[in-house]
Coordinates of C-alpha atoms in Angstrom, one line a residue:
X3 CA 210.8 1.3 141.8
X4 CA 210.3 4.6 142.3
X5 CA 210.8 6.7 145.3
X6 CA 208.2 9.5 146.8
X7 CA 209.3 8.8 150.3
X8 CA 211.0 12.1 150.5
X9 CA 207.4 13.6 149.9
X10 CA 205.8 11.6 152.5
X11 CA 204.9 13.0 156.1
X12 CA 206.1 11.3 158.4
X13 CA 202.3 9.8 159.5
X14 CA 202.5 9.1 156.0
X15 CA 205.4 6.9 155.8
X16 CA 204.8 5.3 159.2
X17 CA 201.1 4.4 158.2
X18 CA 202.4 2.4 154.7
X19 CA 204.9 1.0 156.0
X20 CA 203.3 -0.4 158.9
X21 CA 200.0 -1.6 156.8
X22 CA 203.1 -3.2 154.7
X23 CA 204.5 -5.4 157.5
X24 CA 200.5 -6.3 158.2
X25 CA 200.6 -7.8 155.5
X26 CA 203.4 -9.5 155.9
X27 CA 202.4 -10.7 159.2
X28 CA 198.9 -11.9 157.1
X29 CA 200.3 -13.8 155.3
X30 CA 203.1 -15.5 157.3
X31 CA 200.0 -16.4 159.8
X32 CA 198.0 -18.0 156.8
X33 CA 201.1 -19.5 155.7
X34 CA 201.7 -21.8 158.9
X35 CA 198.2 -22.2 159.8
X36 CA 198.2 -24.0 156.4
X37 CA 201.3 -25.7 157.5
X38 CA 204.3 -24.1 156.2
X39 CA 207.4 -24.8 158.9
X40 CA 207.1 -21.0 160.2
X41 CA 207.9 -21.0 163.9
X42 CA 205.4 -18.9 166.7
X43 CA 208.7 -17.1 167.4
X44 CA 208.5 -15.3 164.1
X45 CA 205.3 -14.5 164.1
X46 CA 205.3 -12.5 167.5
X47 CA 208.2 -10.6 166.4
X48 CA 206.8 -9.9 163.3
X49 CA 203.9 -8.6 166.2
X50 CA 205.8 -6.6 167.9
X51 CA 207.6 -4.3 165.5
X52 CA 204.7 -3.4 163.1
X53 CA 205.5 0.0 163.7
X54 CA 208.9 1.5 162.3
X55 CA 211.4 3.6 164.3
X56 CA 213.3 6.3 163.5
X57 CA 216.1 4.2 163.4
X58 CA 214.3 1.6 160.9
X59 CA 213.3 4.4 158.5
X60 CA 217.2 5.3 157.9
X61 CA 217.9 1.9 157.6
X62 CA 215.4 1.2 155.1
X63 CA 216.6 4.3 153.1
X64 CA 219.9 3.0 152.9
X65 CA 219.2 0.1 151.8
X66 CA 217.0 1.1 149.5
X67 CA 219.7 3.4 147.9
X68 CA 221.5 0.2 147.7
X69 CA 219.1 -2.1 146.1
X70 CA 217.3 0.3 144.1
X71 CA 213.7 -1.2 145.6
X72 CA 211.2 0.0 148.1
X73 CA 209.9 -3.3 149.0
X74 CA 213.6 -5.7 149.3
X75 CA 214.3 -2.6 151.6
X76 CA 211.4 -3.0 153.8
X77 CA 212.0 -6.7 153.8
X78 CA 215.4 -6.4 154.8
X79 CA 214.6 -3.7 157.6
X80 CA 211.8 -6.0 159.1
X81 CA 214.1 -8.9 158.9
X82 CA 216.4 -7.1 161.0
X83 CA 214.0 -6.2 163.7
X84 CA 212.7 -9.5 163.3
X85 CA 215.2 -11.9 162.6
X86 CA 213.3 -15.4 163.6
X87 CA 211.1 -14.3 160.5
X88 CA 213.7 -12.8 158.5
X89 CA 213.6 -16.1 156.2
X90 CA 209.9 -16.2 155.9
X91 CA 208.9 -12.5 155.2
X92 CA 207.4 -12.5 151.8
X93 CA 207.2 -15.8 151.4
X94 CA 206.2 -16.6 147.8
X95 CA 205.1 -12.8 147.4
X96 CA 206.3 -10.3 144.7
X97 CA 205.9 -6.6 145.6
X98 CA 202.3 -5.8 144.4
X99 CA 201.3 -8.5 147.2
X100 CA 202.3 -5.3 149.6
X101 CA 202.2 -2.2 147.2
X102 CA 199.0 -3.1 145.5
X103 CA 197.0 -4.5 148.5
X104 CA 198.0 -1.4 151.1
X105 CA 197.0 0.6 148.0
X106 CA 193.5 -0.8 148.2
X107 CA 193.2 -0.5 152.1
X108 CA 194.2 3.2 151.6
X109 CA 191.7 3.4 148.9
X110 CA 189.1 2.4 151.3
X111 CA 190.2 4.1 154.2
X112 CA 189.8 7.1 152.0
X113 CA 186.9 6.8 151.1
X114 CA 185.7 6.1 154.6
X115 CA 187.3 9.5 155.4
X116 CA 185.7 11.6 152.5
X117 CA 181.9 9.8 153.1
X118 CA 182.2 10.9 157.3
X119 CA 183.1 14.6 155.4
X120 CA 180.2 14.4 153.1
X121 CA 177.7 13.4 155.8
X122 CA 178.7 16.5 157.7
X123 CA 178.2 19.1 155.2
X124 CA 175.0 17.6 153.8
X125 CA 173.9 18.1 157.5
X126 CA 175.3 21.5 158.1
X127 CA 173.3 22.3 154.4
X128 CA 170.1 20.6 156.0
X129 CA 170.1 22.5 158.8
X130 CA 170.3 25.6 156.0
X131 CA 167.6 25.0 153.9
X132 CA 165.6 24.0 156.7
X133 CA 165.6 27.4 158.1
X134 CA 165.2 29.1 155.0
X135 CA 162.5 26.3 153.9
X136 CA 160.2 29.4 153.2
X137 CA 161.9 32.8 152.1
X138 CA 161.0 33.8 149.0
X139 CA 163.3 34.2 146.5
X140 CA 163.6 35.0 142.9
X141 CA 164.1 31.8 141.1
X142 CA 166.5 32.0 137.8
X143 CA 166.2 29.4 134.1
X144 CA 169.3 31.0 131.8
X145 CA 170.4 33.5 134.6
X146 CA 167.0 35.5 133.8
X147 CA 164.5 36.1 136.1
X148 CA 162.1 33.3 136.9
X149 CA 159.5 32.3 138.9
X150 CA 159.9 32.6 143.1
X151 CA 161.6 29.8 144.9
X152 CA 162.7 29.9 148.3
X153 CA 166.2 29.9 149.7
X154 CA 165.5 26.5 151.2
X155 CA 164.3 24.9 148.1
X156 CA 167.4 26.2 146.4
X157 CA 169.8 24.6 149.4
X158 CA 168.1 21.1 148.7
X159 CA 169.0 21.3 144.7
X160 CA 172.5 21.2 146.1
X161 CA 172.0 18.2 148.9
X162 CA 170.1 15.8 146.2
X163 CA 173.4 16.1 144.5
X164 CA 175.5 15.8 147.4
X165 CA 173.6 13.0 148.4
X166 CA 174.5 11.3 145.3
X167 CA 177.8 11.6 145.6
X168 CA 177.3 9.9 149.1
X169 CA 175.8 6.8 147.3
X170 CA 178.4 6.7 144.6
X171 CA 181.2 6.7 147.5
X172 CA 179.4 4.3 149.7
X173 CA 178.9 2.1 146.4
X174 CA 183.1 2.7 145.6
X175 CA 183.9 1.8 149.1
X176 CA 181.9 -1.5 148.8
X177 CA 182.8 -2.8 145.6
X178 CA 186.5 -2.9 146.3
X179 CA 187.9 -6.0 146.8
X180 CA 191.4 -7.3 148.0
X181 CA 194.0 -7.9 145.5
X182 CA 194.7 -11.5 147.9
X183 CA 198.1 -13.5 147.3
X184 CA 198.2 -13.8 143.3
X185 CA 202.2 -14.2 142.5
X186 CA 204.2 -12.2 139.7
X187 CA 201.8 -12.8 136.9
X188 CA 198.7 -14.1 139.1
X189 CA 198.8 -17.6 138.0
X190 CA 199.9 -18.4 142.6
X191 CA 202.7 -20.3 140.5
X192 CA 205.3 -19.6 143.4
X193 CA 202.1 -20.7 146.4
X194 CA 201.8 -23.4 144.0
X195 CA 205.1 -24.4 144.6
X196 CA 205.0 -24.1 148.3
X197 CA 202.2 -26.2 148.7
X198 CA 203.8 -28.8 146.6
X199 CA 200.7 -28.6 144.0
X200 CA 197.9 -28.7 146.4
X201 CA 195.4 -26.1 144.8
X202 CA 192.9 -26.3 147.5
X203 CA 195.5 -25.3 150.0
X204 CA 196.0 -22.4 147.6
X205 CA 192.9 -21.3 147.3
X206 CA 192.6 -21.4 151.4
X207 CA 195.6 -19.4 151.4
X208 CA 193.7 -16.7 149.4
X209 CA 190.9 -16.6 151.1
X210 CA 192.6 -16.4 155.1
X211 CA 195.1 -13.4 153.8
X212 CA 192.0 -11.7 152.4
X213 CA 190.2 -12.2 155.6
X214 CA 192.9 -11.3 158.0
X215 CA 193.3 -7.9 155.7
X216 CA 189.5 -7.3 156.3
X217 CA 188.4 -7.5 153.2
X218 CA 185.0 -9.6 152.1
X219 CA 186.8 -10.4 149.2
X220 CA 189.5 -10.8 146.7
X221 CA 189.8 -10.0 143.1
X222 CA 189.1 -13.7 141.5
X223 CA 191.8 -13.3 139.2
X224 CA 194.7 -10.7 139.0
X225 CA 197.9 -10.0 136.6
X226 CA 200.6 -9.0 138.6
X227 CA 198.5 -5.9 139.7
X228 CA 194.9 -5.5 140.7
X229 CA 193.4 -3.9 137.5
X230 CA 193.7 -0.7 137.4
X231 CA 190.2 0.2 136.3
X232 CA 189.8 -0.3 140.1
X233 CA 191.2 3.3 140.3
X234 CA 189.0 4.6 137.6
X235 CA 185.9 3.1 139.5
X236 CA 187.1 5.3 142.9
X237 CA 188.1 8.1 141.0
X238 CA 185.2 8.8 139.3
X239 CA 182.8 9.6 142.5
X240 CA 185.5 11.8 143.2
X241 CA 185.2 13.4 140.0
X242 CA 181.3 13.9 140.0
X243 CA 182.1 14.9 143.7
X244 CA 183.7 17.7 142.0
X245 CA 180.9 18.5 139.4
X246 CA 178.5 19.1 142.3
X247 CA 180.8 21.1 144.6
X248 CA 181.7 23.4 141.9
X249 CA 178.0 24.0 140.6
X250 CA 177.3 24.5 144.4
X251 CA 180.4 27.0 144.6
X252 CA 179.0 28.6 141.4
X253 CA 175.7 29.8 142.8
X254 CA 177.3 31.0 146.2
X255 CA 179.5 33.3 143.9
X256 CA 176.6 34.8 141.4
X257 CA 174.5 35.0 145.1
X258 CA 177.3 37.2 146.2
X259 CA 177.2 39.3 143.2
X260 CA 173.4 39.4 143.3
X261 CA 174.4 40.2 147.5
X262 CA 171.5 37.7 148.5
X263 CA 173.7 35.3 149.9
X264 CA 177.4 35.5 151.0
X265 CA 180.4 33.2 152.3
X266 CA 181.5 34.0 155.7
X267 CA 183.3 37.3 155.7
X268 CA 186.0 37.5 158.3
X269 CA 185.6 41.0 160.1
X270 CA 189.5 42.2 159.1
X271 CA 189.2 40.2 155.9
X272 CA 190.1 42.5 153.1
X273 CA 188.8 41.5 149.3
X274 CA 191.2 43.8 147.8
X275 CA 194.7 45.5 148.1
X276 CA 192.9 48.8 146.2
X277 CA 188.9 48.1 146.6
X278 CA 188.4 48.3 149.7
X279 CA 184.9 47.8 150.1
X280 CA 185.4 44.5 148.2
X281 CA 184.1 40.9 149.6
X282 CA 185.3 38.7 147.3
X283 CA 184.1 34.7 147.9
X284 CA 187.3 33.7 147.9
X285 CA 186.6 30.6 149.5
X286 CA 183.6 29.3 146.6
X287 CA 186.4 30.3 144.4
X288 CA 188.9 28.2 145.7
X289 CA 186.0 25.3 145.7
X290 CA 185.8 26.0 142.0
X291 CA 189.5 25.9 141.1
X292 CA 190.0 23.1 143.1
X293 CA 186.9 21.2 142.0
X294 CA 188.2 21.7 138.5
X295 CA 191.4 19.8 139.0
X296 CA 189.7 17.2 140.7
X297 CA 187.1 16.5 138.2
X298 CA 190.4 16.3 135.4
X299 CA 192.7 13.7 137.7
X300 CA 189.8 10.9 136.7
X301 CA 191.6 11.2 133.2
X302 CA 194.9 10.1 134.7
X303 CA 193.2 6.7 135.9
X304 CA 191.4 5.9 132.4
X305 CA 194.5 6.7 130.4
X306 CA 196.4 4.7 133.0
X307 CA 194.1 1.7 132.9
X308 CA 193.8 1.7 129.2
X309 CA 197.9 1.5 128.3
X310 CA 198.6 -1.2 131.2
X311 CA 200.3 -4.1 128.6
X312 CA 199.6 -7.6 129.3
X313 CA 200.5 -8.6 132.7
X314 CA 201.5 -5.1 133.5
X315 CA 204.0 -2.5 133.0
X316 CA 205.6 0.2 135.4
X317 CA 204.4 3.3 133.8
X318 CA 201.7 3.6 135.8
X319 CA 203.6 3.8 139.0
X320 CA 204.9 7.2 139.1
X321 CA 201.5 8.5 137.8
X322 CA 199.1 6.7 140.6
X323 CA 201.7 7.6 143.6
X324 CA 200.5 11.5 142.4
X325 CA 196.9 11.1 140.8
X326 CA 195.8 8.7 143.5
X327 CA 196.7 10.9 147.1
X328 CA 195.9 14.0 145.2
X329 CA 192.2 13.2 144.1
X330 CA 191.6 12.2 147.9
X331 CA 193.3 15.4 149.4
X332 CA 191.7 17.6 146.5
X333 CA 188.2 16.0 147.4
X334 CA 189.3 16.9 151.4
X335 CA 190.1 20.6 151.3
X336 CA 187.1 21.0 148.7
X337 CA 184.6 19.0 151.4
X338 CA 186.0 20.9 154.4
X339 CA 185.5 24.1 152.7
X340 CA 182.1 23.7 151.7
X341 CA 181.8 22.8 155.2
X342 CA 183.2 25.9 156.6
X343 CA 181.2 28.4 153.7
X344 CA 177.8 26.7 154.8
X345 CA 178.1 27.2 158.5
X346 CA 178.7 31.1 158.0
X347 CA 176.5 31.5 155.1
X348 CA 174.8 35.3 155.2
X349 CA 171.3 35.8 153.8
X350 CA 170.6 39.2 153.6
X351 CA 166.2 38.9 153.5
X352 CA 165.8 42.7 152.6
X353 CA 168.1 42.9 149.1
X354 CA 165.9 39.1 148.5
X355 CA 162.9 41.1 149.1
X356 CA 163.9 44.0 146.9
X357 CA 164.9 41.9 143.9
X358 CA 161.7 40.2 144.0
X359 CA 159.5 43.4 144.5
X360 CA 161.4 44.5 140.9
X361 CA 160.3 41.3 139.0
X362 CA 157.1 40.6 140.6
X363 CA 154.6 43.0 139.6
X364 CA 155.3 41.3 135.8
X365 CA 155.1 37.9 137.3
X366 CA 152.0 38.1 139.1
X367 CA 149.4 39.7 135.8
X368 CA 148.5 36.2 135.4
X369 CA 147.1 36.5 138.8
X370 CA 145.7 40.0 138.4
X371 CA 144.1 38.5 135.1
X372 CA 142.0 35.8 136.9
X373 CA 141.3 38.1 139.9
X374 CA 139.3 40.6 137.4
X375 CA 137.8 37.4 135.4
X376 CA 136.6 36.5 138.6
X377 CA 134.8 40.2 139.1
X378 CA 133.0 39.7 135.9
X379 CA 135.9 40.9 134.1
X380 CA 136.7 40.1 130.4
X381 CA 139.6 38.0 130.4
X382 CA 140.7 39.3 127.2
X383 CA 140.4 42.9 127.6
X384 CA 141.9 42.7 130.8
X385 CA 144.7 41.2 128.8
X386 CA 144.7 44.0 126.9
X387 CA 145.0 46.2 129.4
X388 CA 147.8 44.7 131.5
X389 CA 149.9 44.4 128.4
X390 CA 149.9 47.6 127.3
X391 CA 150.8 48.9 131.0
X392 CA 153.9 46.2 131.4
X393 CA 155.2 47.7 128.5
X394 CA 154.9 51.1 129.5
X395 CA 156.2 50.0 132.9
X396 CA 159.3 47.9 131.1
X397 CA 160.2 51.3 129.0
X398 CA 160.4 52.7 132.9
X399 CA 162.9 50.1 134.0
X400 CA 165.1 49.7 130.6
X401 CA 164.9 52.8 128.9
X402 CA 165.2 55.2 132.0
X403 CA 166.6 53.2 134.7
X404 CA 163.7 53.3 137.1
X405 CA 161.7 51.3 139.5
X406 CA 159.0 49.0 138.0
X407 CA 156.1 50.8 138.8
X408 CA 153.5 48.5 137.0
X409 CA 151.4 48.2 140.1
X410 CA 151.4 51.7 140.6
X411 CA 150.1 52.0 136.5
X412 CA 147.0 49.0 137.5
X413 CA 146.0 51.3 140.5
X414 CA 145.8 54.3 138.7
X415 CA 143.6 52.5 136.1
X416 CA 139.7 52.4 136.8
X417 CA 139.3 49.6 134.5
X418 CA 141.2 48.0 137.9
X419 CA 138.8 49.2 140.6
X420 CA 136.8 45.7 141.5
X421 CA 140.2 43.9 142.5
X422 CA 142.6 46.8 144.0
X423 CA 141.5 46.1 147.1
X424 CA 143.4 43.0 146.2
X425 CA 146.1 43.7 145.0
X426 CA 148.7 43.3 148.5
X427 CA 147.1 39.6 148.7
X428 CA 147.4 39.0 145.1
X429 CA 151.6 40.1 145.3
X430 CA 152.2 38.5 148.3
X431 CA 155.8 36.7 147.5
X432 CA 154.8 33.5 149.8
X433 CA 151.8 32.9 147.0
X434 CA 154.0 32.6 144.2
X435 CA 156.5 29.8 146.0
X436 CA 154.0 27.0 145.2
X437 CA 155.2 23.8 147.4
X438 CA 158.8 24.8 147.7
X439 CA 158.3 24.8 151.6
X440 CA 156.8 21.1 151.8
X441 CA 158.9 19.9 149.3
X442 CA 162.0 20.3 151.6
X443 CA 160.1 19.1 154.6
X444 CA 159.3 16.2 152.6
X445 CA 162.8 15.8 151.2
X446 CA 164.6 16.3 154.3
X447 CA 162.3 13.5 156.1
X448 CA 162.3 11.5 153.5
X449 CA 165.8 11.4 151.6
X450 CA 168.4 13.2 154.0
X451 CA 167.8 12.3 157.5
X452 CA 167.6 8.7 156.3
X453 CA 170.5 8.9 154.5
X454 CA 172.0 9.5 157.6
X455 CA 170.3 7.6 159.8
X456 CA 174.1 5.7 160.1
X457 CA 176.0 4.5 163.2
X458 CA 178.9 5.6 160.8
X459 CA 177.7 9.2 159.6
X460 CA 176.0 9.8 163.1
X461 CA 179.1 9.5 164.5
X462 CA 181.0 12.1 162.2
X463 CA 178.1 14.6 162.2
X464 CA 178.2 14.4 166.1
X465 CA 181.7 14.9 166.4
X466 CA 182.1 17.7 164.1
X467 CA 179.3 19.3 166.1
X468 CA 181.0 18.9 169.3
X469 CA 184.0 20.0 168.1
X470 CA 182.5 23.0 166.4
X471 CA 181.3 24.0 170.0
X472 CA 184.4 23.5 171.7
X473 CA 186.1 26.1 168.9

């Protein structure tokens, strides 16, 4: 077996190990409730030393060293501590009884962990685009100027995503099942055996490990693992987890160059050891790189799934013991930093305002247009008319490098008279936003605050609040 104990924290150690002699316990309970000569003695002092000392970890280590495997180590170390039992621990088991079933309560453990994290951020960007539900901004198709959004509207293109990705955990985390008590090749040959051929009794045994693990239900037939196109089914919401952070990551970063929108900026934060004046978004950076490796670790679990021969084989061992904690911890620190860039998120209204007042004047002879039809105008001179002045205004902006100064060209024209009077009203940003504002009162109400309308998420968003305020 292989060994990544020396890579383990502590926690880390003491929390599979312990979920290890859980098991054991499980299944020594289920055992003699189905009447298997295990005495109550055994059980309570398989009770009381679920939790490993110091001691007990340098004994298992040595043995380990000894035996050259993880599990007889841990079996030998509980017996110690637990000698009335030290016959009947892992009774009938092999090693993916413990291994592979504490890797499926991590799995959902995990999950539970990352879907709290979600909920906060998607709360923390609610609160966001809720308060920017109606600032004009320039909207972008191809990274070219586009028609006005707001910031707000913008914001909820992110949480639809991120809410997504909530779904797709929720749905991981409730379509895993237990691997149960299944034997070396999943045939329950060796509970067979105990149970002198009763299959019923089998069966029960099954079902009352399952139960006592907390699981609804167990995998109805196994090899000596649970498949491992389980992990590709929790890997791959991580992995789109990934997509969306980094796309979110991606905007924050061209916002910053545009300098509509920045990250939180520490105040002796320096971007650069010679440029100075430098605010790098160091932070959507890191979001990207790390978003990056998350979204490739899902290849790890399908290639892993797809060579597993027959009953199984070992080489996927070494691989999940790093793919498997790494997506989770990856998915973590990308979570907790989209967390920390939208609760310091800068809008700067006045560059917003600027950018717009460059593009709008083109974006709004349609309006203009309509407005002189609506005089008595001839829509097709008028067309006439405005084309020829964009383009003069355009040789201003791209030839020279001056302002766009079409407006200024329309109000110099008499042919404009009947509708300059207008002509504020009819390049007012806020006209030119259509329904962005109601859309994300409507999607908030609608999608997000239901989505969260969870004991579960509640919980999280509160506490991350109240921690928040206590910082």
């Amino acid at each position: 077996m292989d060994n990544f104990d020396t890579y383990q924290t502590p926690l880390a150690r003491q929390k599979r190990f312990s979920i290890w002699r859980q098991l054991w316990l499980n299944l020594a309970i289920a055992e003699k409730q189905l009447g298997l000569p295990i005495s109550d003695e055994a059980i309570e002092q398989m009770k009381a030393n679920l939790d490993l000392t110091p001691e007990q970890f340098e004994i298992a280590a040595k043995e380990e060293k000894k035996r050259r495997h993880d599990v007889m180590a841990h079996v030998h170390t509980f017996g110690q501590v637990a000698p009335a039992a030290a016959g009947i621990i892992h009774l009938g088991a092999t090693s993916c009884y413990v291994t592979d079933n504490a890797d499926l309560i991590f799995l959902r453990e995990g999950l539970g962990y990352l879907i709290r994290s979600l909920a906060v951020l998607i709360s923390r960007l609610s609160s966001f685009a809720a308060q920017y539900r109606d600032l004009p901004t320039l909207g972008f198709t191809h990274f070219q100027p586009a028609q006005l959004t707001t910031v707000g509207k913008r914001a909820t293109l992110w949480i639809q995503e991120l809410l997504w990705d909530l779904r797709n955990l929720k749905r991981g985390r409730e379509d895993l099942g237990f691997r149960g008590v299944k034997g070396t090749t999943g045939t329950q040959a060796s509970f067979l055996a105990l149970f002198d051929g009763d299959h019923q009794k089998v069966e029960e045994l099954d079902a009352l490990v399952t139960k006592l693990s907390g699981f609804d239900y167990a995998y109805p037939v196994t090899s000596q693992t649970y498949s491992r196109k389980i992990d590709i089914d929790v890997l791959a919401p991580l992995a789109s987890l990934g997509a969306t952070a980094h796309k979110i990551a991606t905007d924050i970063r061209l916002l910053a160059n545009l300098k509509e929108i920045e990250e939180p900026f520490e105040s002796t934060q320096i971007g650069s050891s010679a440029m100075a004046y430098k605010r790098n978004p160091m932070r959507s950076e890191r979001v990207c790189s790390l978003a990056r490796h998350l979204m490739v670790l899902h290849q790890n679990a399908l290639m892993t799934s797809s060579v597993q021969w027959f009953e199984r084989t070992l080489d996927d061992s070494a691989n999940r013991r790093i793919t498997l904690p790494e997506a989770f911890l990856t998915a973590d620190i990308v979570l907790s930093t989209l967390q920390n860039i939208s609760e310091g998120l800068v809008v700067y209204p006045k560059v917003i305002a600027r950018r717009i007042s460059q593009e709008l004047p083109f974006m709004a002879t349609e309006n203009i247009i309509m407005a002189i039809v609506k005089k008595g105008g001839d829509r097709q001179e008028a067309h006439e008319r405005i084309r020829v002045l964009s383009h003069e205004a355009g040789h201003q902006v791209k030839q020279l490098g001056l302002e766009n100064d079409l407006i200024d060209r329309i109000r110099a024209d008499p042919y404009f008279d009947p509708i300059k009077n207008d002509l504020d009203t009819l390049l007012e940003p806020s006209s030119f936003i259509g329904r962005a504002p109601e859309q994300v009162d409507s999607f908030l109400k609608s999608w997000v605050y239901s989505a969260l309308d969870d004991a579960e998420l509640k919980e999280a968003i509160d506490k991350s609040s109240n921690v928040e305020l206590n910082v």
